[in-house]
Backbone as XML, in Angstrom:
<?xml version="1.0"?>
<chain id="A" units="angstrom">
  <residue number="1" name="MET">
    <atom name="N" x="110.788" y="107.534" z="90.058"/>
    <atom name="CA" x="109.942" y="107.851" z="88.943"/>
    <atom name="C" x="109.882" y="106.646" z="88.017"/>
  </residue>
  <residue number="2" name="ALA">
    <atom name="N" x="108.730" y="106.373" z="87.480"/>
    <atom name="CA" x="108.544" y="105.296" z="86.511"/>
    <atom name="C" x="108.195" y="105.909" z="85.164"/>
  </residue>
  <residue number="3" name="LEU">
    <atom name="N" x="108.805" y="105.383" z="84.103"/>
    <atom name="CA" x="108.490" y="105.808" z="82.746"/>
    <atom name="C" x="107.891" y="104.625" z="82.004"/>
  </residue>
  <residue number="4" name="THR">
    <atom name="N" x="106.713" y="104.827" z="81.435"/>
    <atom name="CA" x="106.093" y="103.803" z="80.615"/>
    <atom name="C" x="106.231" y="104.233" z="79.168"/>
  </residue>
  <residue number="5" name="CYS">
    <atom name="N" x="106.934" y="103.417" z="78.373"/>
    <atom name="CA" x="107.168" y="103.721" z="76.963"/>
    <atom name="C" x="106.256" y="102.846" z="76.119"/>
  </residue>
  <residue number="6" name="SER">
    <atom name="N" x="105.675" y="103.428" z="75.071"/>
    <atom name="CA" x="104.854" y="102.632" z="74.164"/>
    <atom name="C" x="105.358" y="102.808" z="72.735"/>
  </residue>
  <residue number="7" name="TRP">
    <atom name="N" x="105.089" y="101.838" z="71.925"/>
    <atom name="CA" x="105.506" y="101.808" z="70.526"/>
    <atom name="C" x="107.027" y="101.880" z="70.400"/>
  </residue>
  <residue number="8" name="ALA">
    <atom name="N" x="107.709" y="101.115" z="71.264"/>
    <atom name="CA" x="109.176" y="101.078" z="71.239"/>
    <atom name="C" x="109.670" y="100.351" z="69.997"/>
  </residue>
  <residue number="9" name="LEU">
    <atom name="N" x="110.764" y="100.862" z="69.445"/>
    <atom name="CA" x="111.392" y="100.269" z="68.273"/>
    <atom name="C" x="112.586" y="99.445" z="68.747"/>
  </residue>
  <residue number="10" name="LEU">
    <atom name="N" x="112.362" y="98.144" z="68.912"/>
    <atom name="CA" x="113.397" y="97.253" z="69.434"/>
    <atom name="C" x="113.828" y="96.264" z="68.357"/>
  </residue>
  <residue number="11" name="GLY">
    <atom name="N" x="115.126" y="96.169" z="68.143"/>
    <atom name="CA" x="115.665" y="95.179" z="67.218"/>
    <atom name="C" x="116.367" y="94.085" z="68.002"/>
  </residue>
  <residue number="12" name="ASP">
    <atom name="N" x="116.961" y="93.141" z="67.282"/>
    <atom name="CA" x="117.625" y="92.004" z="67.923"/>
    <atom name="C" x="118.743" y="92.437" z="68.865"/>
  </residue>
  <residue number="13" name="ARG">
    <atom name="N" x="119.567" y="93.402" z="68.442"/>
    <atom name="CA" x="120.679" y="93.847" z="69.279"/>
    <atom name="C" x="120.187" y="94.485" z="70.570"/>
  </residue>
  <residue number="14" name="ARG">
    <atom name="N" x="119.160" y="95.299" z="70.485"/>
    <atom name="CA" x="118.626" y="95.970" z="71.677"/>
    <atom name="C" x="118.019" y="94.959" z="72.647"/>
  </residue>
  <residue number="15" name="ILE">
    <atom name="N" x="117.298" y="93.991" z="72.127"/>
    <atom name="CA" x="116.706" y="92.946" z="72.976"/>
    <atom name="C" x="117.815" y="92.135" z="73.648"/>
  </residue>
  <residue number="16" name="ARG">
    <atom name="N" x="118.864" y="91.808" z="72.893"/>
    <atom name="CA" x="119.988" y="91.047" z="73.438"/>
    <atom name="C" x="120.677" y="91.839" z="74.557"/>
  </residue>
  <residue number="17" name="THR">
    <atom name="N" x="120.870" y="93.143" z="74.350"/>
    <atom name="CA" x="121.481" y="93.985" z="75.384"/>
    <atom name="C" x="120.610" y="94.017" z="76.629"/>
  </residue>
  <residue number="18" name="LEU">
    <atom name="N" x="119.290" y="94.178" z="76.479"/>
    <atom name="CA" x="118.389" y="94.175" z="77.637"/>
    <atom name="C" x="118.458" y="92.855" z="78.389"/>
  </residue>
  <residue number="19" name="ARG">
    <atom name="N" x="118.489" y="91.754" z="77.652"/>
    <atom name="CA" x="118.605" y="90.439" z="78.297"/>
    <atom name="C" x="119.900" y="90.328" z="79.086"/>
  </residue>
  <residue number="20" name="ASP">
    <atom name="N" x="121.002" y="90.736" z="78.451"/>
    <atom name="CA" x="122.316" y="90.599" z="79.091"/>
    <atom name="C" x="122.405" y="91.414" z="80.376"/>
  </residue>
  <residue number="21" name="VAL">
    <atom name="N" x="121.964" y="92.668" z="80.346"/>
    <atom name="CA" x="122.077" y="93.494" z="81.553"/>
    <atom name="C" x="121.095" y="93.049" z="82.628"/>
  </residue>
  <residue number="22" name="ALA">
    <atom name="N" x="119.938" y="92.527" z="82.219"/>
    <atom name="CA" x="118.958" y="92.053" z="83.203"/>
    <atom name="C" x="119.450" y="90.803" z="83.924"/>
  </residue>
  <residue number="23" name="ARG">
    <atom name="N" x="120.246" y="89.996" z="83.253"/>
    <atom name="CA" x="120.735" y="88.751" z="83.848"/>
    <atom name="C" x="122.020" y="88.930" z="84.647"/>
  </residue>
  <residue number="24" name="ASP">
    <atom name="N" x="122.683" y="90.071" z="84.516"/>
    <atom name="CA" x="123.966" y="90.309" z="85.170"/>
    <atom name="C" x="123.756" y="91.126" z="86.439"/>
  </residue>
  <residue number="25" name="ARG">
    <atom name="N" x="123.932" y="90.492" z="87.597"/>
    <atom name="CA" x="123.696" y="91.172" z="88.873"/>
    <atom name="C" x="124.706" y="92.276" z="89.159"/>
  </residue>
  <residue number="26" name="GLU">
    <atom name="N" x="125.823" y="92.307" z="88.442"/>
    <atom name="CA" x="126.832" y="93.342" z="88.632"/>
    <atom name="C" x="126.488" y="94.631" z="87.878"/>
  </residue>
  <residue number="27" name="THR">
    <atom name="N" x="125.583" y="94.560" z="86.929"/>
    <atom name="CA" x="125.264" y="95.706" z="86.078"/>
    <atom name="C" x="124.504" y="96.776" z="86.854"/>
  </residue>
  <residue number="28" name="GLU">
    <atom name="N" x="124.906" y="98.025" z="86.621"/>
    <atom name="CA" x="124.221" y="99.182" z="87.201"/>
    <atom name="C" x="123.972" y="100.196" z="86.094"/>
  </residue>
  <residue number="29" name="ILE">
    <atom name="N" x="122.927" y="100.990" z="86.238"/>
    <atom name="CA" x="122.679" y="102.091" z="85.310"/>
    <atom name="C" x="123.436" y="103.304" z="85.822"/>
  </residue>
  <residue number="30" name="LEU">
    <atom name="N" x="124.406" y="103.783" z="85.036"/>
    <atom name="CA" x="125.176" y="104.961" z="85.420"/>
    <atom name="C" x="124.469" y="106.253" z="85.034"/>
  </residue>
  <residue number="31" name="GLU">
    <atom name="N" x="123.919" y="106.284" z="83.832"/>
    <atom name="CA" x="123.226" y="107.471" z="83.319"/>
    <atom name="C" x="121.985" y="107.029" z="82.567"/>
  </residue>
  <residue number="32" name="SER">
    <atom name="N" x="120.953" y="107.863" z="82.631"/>
    <atom name="CA" x="119.721" y="107.606" z="81.908"/>
    <atom name="C" x="119.120" y="108.954" z="81.526"/>
  </residue>
  <residue number="33" name="GLU">
    <atom name="N" x="118.787" y="109.120" z="80.252"/>
    <atom name="CA" x="118.169" y="110.372" z="79.816"/>
    <atom name="C" x="117.168" y="110.099" z="78.715"/>
  </residue>
  <residue number="34" name="VAL">
    <atom name="N" x="116.164" y="110.963" z="78.619"/>
    <atom name="CA" x="115.141" y="110.853" z="77.586"/>
    <atom name="C" x="115.094" y="112.167" z="76.832"/>
  </residue>
  <residue number="35" name="ASP">
    <atom name="N" x="115.157" y="112.098" z="75.504"/>
    <atom name="CA" x="115.049" y="113.267" z="74.631"/>
    <atom name="C" x="113.928" y="113.040" z="73.632"/>
  </residue>
  <residue number="36" name="CYS">
    <atom name="N" x="113.477" y="114.130" z="73.021"/>
    <atom name="CA" x="112.442" y="114.048" z="71.996"/>
    <atom name="C" x="112.905" y="114.860" z="70.787"/>
  </residue>
  <residue number="37" name="ASP">
    <atom name="N" x="112.806" y="114.286" z="69.580"/>
    <atom name="CA" x="113.213" y="115.025" z="68.385"/>
    <atom name="C" x="112.040" y="115.835" z="67.833"/>
  </residue>
  <residue number="38" name="ASP">
    <atom name="N" x="112.282" y="116.543" z="66.740"/>
    <atom name="CA" x="111.270" y="117.424" z="66.145"/>
    <atom name="C" x="110.069" y="116.670" z="65.583"/>
  </residue>
  <residue number="39" name="GLU">
    <atom name="N" x="110.215" y="115.371" z="65.330"/>
    <atom name="CA" x="109.126" y="114.560" z="64.776"/>
    <atom name="C" x="108.322" y="113.845" z="65.853"/>
  </residue>
  <residue number="40" name="GLY">
    <atom name="N" x="108.666" y="114.073" z="67.143"/>
    <atom name="CA" x="107.925" y="113.464" z="68.236"/>
    <atom name="C" x="108.390" y="112.080" z="68.633"/>
  </residue>
  <residue number="41" name="VAL">
    <atom name="N" x="109.564" y="111.667" z="68.151"/>
    <atom name="CA" x="110.116" y="110.371" z="68.530"/>
    <atom name="C" x="111.024" y="110.576" z="69.742"/>
  </residue>
  <residue number="42" name="PHE">
    <atom name="N" x="110.759" y="109.812" z="70.790"/>
    <atom name="CA" x="111.565" y="109.873" z="72.008"/>
    <atom name="C" x="112.747" y="108.919" z="71.892"/>
  </residue>
  <residue number="43" name="SER">
    <atom name="N" x="113.827" y="109.248" z="72.574"/>
    <atom name="CA" x="114.991" y="108.361" z="72.673"/>
    <atom name="C" x="115.381" y="108.268" z="74.141"/>
  </residue>
  <residue number="44" name="HIS">
    <atom name="N" x="115.377" y="107.047" z="74.668"/>
    <atom name="CA" x="115.814" y="106.803" z="76.040"/>
    <atom name="C" x="117.198" y="106.182" z="75.955"/>
  </residue>
  <residue number="45" name="ARG">
    <atom name="N" x="118.196" y="106.921" z="76.420"/>
    <atom name="CA" x="119.575" y="106.455" z="76.387"/>
    <atom name="C" x="119.981" y="105.983" z="77.779"/>
  </residue>
  <residue number="46" name="LEU">
    <atom name="N" x="120.561" y="104.792" z="77.832"/>
    <atom name="CA" x="121.006" y="104.186" z="79.087"/>
    <atom name="C" x="122.476" y="103.819" z="78.971"/>
  </residue>
  <residue number="47" name="LEU">
    <atom name="N" x="123.258" y="104.205" z="79.970"/>
    <atom name="CA" x="124.664" y="103.830" z="80.051"/>
    <atom name="C" x="124.811" y="102.888" z="81.242"/>
  </residue>
  <residue number="48" name="PHE">
    <atom name="N" x="125.264" y="101.668" z="80.965"/>
    <atom name="CA" x="125.397" y="100.638" z="81.995"/>
    <atom name="C" x="126.848" y="100.486" z="82.425"/>
  </residue>
  <residue number="49" name="TRP">
    <atom name="N" x="127.033" y="100.102" z="83.678"/>
    <atom name="CA" x="128.352" y="99.746" z="84.186"/>
    <atom name="C" x="128.317" y="98.271" z="84.533"/>
  </residue>
  <residue number="50" name="PRO">
    <atom name="N" x="129.255" y="97.467" z="84.241"/>
    <atom name="CA" x="130.597" y="97.790" z="83.786"/>
    <atom name="C" x="130.754" y="97.830" z="82.278"/>
  </residue>
  <residue number="51" name="ARG">
    <atom name="N" x="129.668" y="97.596" z="81.546"/>
    <atom name="CA" x="129.772" y="97.584" z="80.085"/>
    <atom name="C" x="128.415" y="97.889" z="79.466"/>
  </residue>
  <residue number="52" name="ASP">
    <atom name="N" x="128.453" y="98.303" z="78.262"/>
    <atom name="CA" x="127.297" y="98.438" z="77.381"/>
    <atom name="C" x="126.540" y="99.748" z="77.546"/>
  </residue>
  <residue number="53" name="GLU">
    <atom name="N" x="125.856" y="100.095" z="76.494"/>
    <atom name="CA" x="124.947" y="101.226" z="76.465"/>
    <atom name="C" x="123.825" y="100.868" z="75.504"/>
  </residue>
  <residue number="54" name="LEU">
    <atom name="N" x="122.724" y="101.589" z="75.605"/>
    <atom name="CA" x="121.532" y="101.237" z="74.832"/>
    <atom name="C" x="120.698" y="102.479" z="74.592"/>
  </residue>
  <residue number="55" name="THR">
    <atom name="N" x="120.138" y="102.598" z="73.383"/>
    <atom name="CA" x="119.169" y="103.641" z="73.080"/>
    <atom name="C" x="117.897" y="102.958" z="72.612"/>
  </residue>
  <residue number="56" name="ILE">
    <atom name="N" x="116.777" y="103.311" z="73.241"/>
    <atom name="CA" x="115.476" y="102.779" z="72.844"/>
    <atom name="C" x="114.657" y="103.946" z="72.298"/>
  </residue>
  <residue number="57" name="ASP">
    <atom name="N" x="114.227" y="103.842" z="71.041"/>
    <atom name="CA" x="113.391" y="104.858" z="70.422"/>
    <atom name="C" x="111.931" y="104.434" z="70.551"/>
  </residue>
  <residue number="58" name="PHE">
    <atom name="N" x="111.050" y="105.400" z="70.848"/>
    <atom name="CA" x="109.634" y="105.094" z="71.029"/>
    <atom name="C" x="108.817" y="106.358" z="70.791"/>
  </residue>
  <residue number="59" name="THR">
    <atom name="N" x="107.499" y="106.201" z="70.642"/>
    <atom name="CA" x="106.649" y="107.348" z="70.313"/>
    <atom name="C" x="105.693" y="107.754" z="71.424"/>
  </residue>
  <residue number="60" name="GLY">
    <atom name="N" x="105.541" y="106.955" z="72.458"/>
    <atom name="CA" x="104.655" y="107.304" z="73.574"/>
    <atom name="C" x="105.390" y="107.262" z="74.896"/>
  </residue>
  <residue number="61" name="LEU">
    <atom name="N" x="105.102" y="108.231" z="75.769"/>
    <atom name="CA" x="105.771" y="108.303" z="77.065"/>
    <atom name="C" x="104.784" y="108.748" z="78.131"/>
  </residue>
  <residue number="62" name="SER">
    <atom name="N" x="104.724" y="107.985" z="79.223"/>
    <atom name="CA" x="103.865" y="108.333" z="80.355"/>
    <atom name="C" x="104.707" y="108.294" z="81.628"/>
  </residue>
  <residue number="63" name="PRO">
    <atom name="N" x="105.117" y="109.454" z="82.145"/>
    <atom name="CA" x="105.869" y="109.463" z="83.405"/>
    <atom name="C" x="104.939" y="109.366" z="84.608"/>
  </residue>
  <residue number="64" name="GLU">
    <atom name="N" x="105.424" y="108.731" z="85.669"/>
    <atom name="CA" x="104.646" y="108.606" z="86.902"/>
    <atom name="C" x="105.589" y="108.788" z="88.086"/>
  </residue>
  <residue number="65" name="ILE">
    <atom name="N" x="105.249" y="109.704" z="88.964"/>
    <atom name="CA" x="106.047" y="109.947" z="90.156"/>
    <atom name="C" x="105.218" y="109.542" z="91.359"/>
  </residue>
  <residue number="66" name="ALA">
    <atom name="N" x="105.778" y="108.667" z="92.179"/>
    <atom name="CA" x="105.069" y="108.200" z="93.363"/>
    <atom name="C" x="106.028" y="108.226" z="94.550"/>
  </residue>
  <residue number="67" name="ASP">
    <atom name="N" x="105.912" y="109.229" z="95.394"/>
    <atom name="CA" x="106.735" y="109.300" z="96.596"/>
    <atom name="C" x="106.156" y="108.375" z="97.657"/>
  </residue>
  <residue number="68" name="ARG">
    <atom name="N" x="107.036" y="107.683" z="98.337"/>
    <atom name="CA" x="106.613" y="106.781" z="99.402"/>
    <atom name="C" x="107.399" y="107.131" z="100.651"/>
  </residue>
  <residue number="69" name="GLU">
    <atom name="N" x="106.691" y="107.413" z="101.718"/>
    <atom name="CA" x="107.342" y="107.831" z="102.956"/>
    <atom name="C" x="108.243" y="106.757" z="103.544"/>
  </residue>
  <residue number="70" name="ASP">
    <atom name="N" x="107.897" y="105.484" z="103.323"/>
    <atom name="CA" x="108.691" y="104.407" z="103.912"/>
    <atom name="C" x="109.831" y="103.945" z="103.003"/>
  </residue>
  <residue number="71" name="GLY">
    <atom name="N" x="110.005" y="104.594" z="101.842"/>
    <atom name="CA" x="111.112" y="104.276" z="100.954"/>
    <atom name="C" x="110.941" y="103.017" z="100.121"/>
  </residue>
  <residue number="72" name="ARG">
    <atom name="N" x="109.738" y="102.427" z="100.118"/>
    <atom name="CA" x="109.524" y="101.213" z="99.325"/>
    <atom name="C" x="109.681" y="101.517" z="97.832"/>
  </residue>
  <residue number="73" name="VAL">
    <atom name="N" x="110.034" y="100.493" z="97.083"/>
    <atom name="CA" x="110.205" y="100.603" z="95.639"/>
    <atom name="C" x="109.127" y="99.771" z="94.964"/>
  </residue>
  <residue number="74" name="SER">
    <atom name="N" x="108.486" y="100.318" z="93.950"/>
    <atom name="CA" x="107.493" y="99.579" z="93.184"/>
    <atom name="C" x="108.186" y="98.693" z="92.160"/>
  </residue>
  <residue number="75" name="LEU">
    <atom name="N" x="107.825" y="97.430" z="92.106"/>
    <atom name="CA" x="108.430" y="96.498" z="91.165"/>
    <atom name="C" x="107.499" y="96.199" z="89.999"/>
  </residue>
  <residue number="76" name="GLY">
    <atom name="N" x="106.692" y="97.161" z="89.591"/>
    <atom name="CA" x="105.683" y="96.930" z="88.569"/>
    <atom name="C" x="106.165" y="97.002" z="87.137"/>
  </residue>
  <residue number="77" name="GLY">
    <atom name="N" x="107.377" y="97.475" z="86.861"/>
    <atom name="CA" x="107.811" y="97.669" z="85.483"/>
    <atom name="C" x="108.403" y="96.429" z="84.848"/>
  </residue>
  <residue number="78" name="PHE">
    <atom name="N" x="108.203" y="96.263" z="83.559"/>
    <atom name="CA" x="108.771" y="95.156" z="82.809"/>
    <atom name="C" x="108.635" y="95.457" z="81.329"/>
  </residue>
  <residue number="79" name="PHE">
    <atom name="N" x="109.301" y="94.689" z="80.487"/>
    <atom name="CA" x="109.064" y="94.793" z="79.055"/>
    <atom name="C" x="108.676" y="93.423" z="78.542"/>
  </residue>
  <residue number="80" name="VAL">
    <atom name="N" x="107.902" y="93.408" z="77.476"/>
    <atom name="CA" x="107.402" y="92.162" z="76.915"/>
    <atom name="C" x="107.966" y="91.999" z="75.513"/>
  </residue>
  <residue number="81" name="GLU">
    <atom name="N" x="108.512" y="90.836" z="75.250"/>
    <atom name="CA" x="109.042" y="90.525" z="73.927"/>
    <atom name="C" x="108.068" y="89.568" z="73.266"/>
  </residue>
  <residue number="82" name="ILE">
    <atom name="N" x="107.511" y="89.947" z="72.105"/>
    <atom name="CA" x="106.594" y="89.088" z="71.364"/>
    <atom name="C" x="107.339" y="88.546" z="70.154"/>
  </residue>
  <residue number="83" name="LEU">
    <atom name="N" x="107.512" y="87.237" z="70.127"/>
    <atom name="CA" x="108.245" y="86.586" z="69.047"/>
    <atom name="C" x="107.277" y="86.047" z="68.009"/>
  </residue>
  <residue number="84" name="PRO">
    <atom name="N" x="107.653" y="86.123" z="66.735"/>
    <atom name="CA" x="106.778" y="85.556" z="65.704"/>
    <atom name="C" x="106.716" y="84.042" z="65.819"/>
  </residue>
  <residue number="85" name="GLU">
    <atom name="N" x="105.575" y="83.496" z="65.495"/>
    <atom name="CA" x="105.429" y="82.041" z="65.521"/>
    <atom name="C" x="106.218" y="81.438" z="64.370"/>
  </residue>
  <residue number="86" name="ASP">
    <atom name="N" x="106.732" y="80.229" z="64.594"/>
    <atom name="CA" x="107.470" y="79.534" z="63.530"/>
    <atom name="C" x="106.543" y="79.238" z="62.377"/>
  </residue>
  <residue number="87" name="GLU">
    <atom name="N" x="107.045" y="79.476" z="61.177"/>
    <atom name="CA" x="106.260" y="79.200" z="59.974"/>
    <atom name="C" x="106.743" y="77.890" z="59.367"/>
  </residue>
  <residue number="88" name="ASP">
    <atom name="N" x="106.184" y="76.772" z="59.856"/>
    <atom name="CA" x="106.606" y="75.447" z="59.360"/>
    <atom name="C" x="105.803" y="75.028" z="58.177"/>
  </residue>
</chain>
């Protein structure tokens, strides 16, 4: 299943955690869950092994389920970090 999140609230610590786990080939996702509060804000909680955990809050969610008979995995997901331009 693929989850597309929009309007994610990412700060420096969350971006740093995503970078660290993405660069570490030993890291695995142990648990992953998505909840929604009364105001419509979603929270995606991820528990990584051997270290770290992360919660990403966002307001839009689009789930997609695509079964493949041959067991292939789609590599279409990614996140984009937009940095402010230097103000010289």
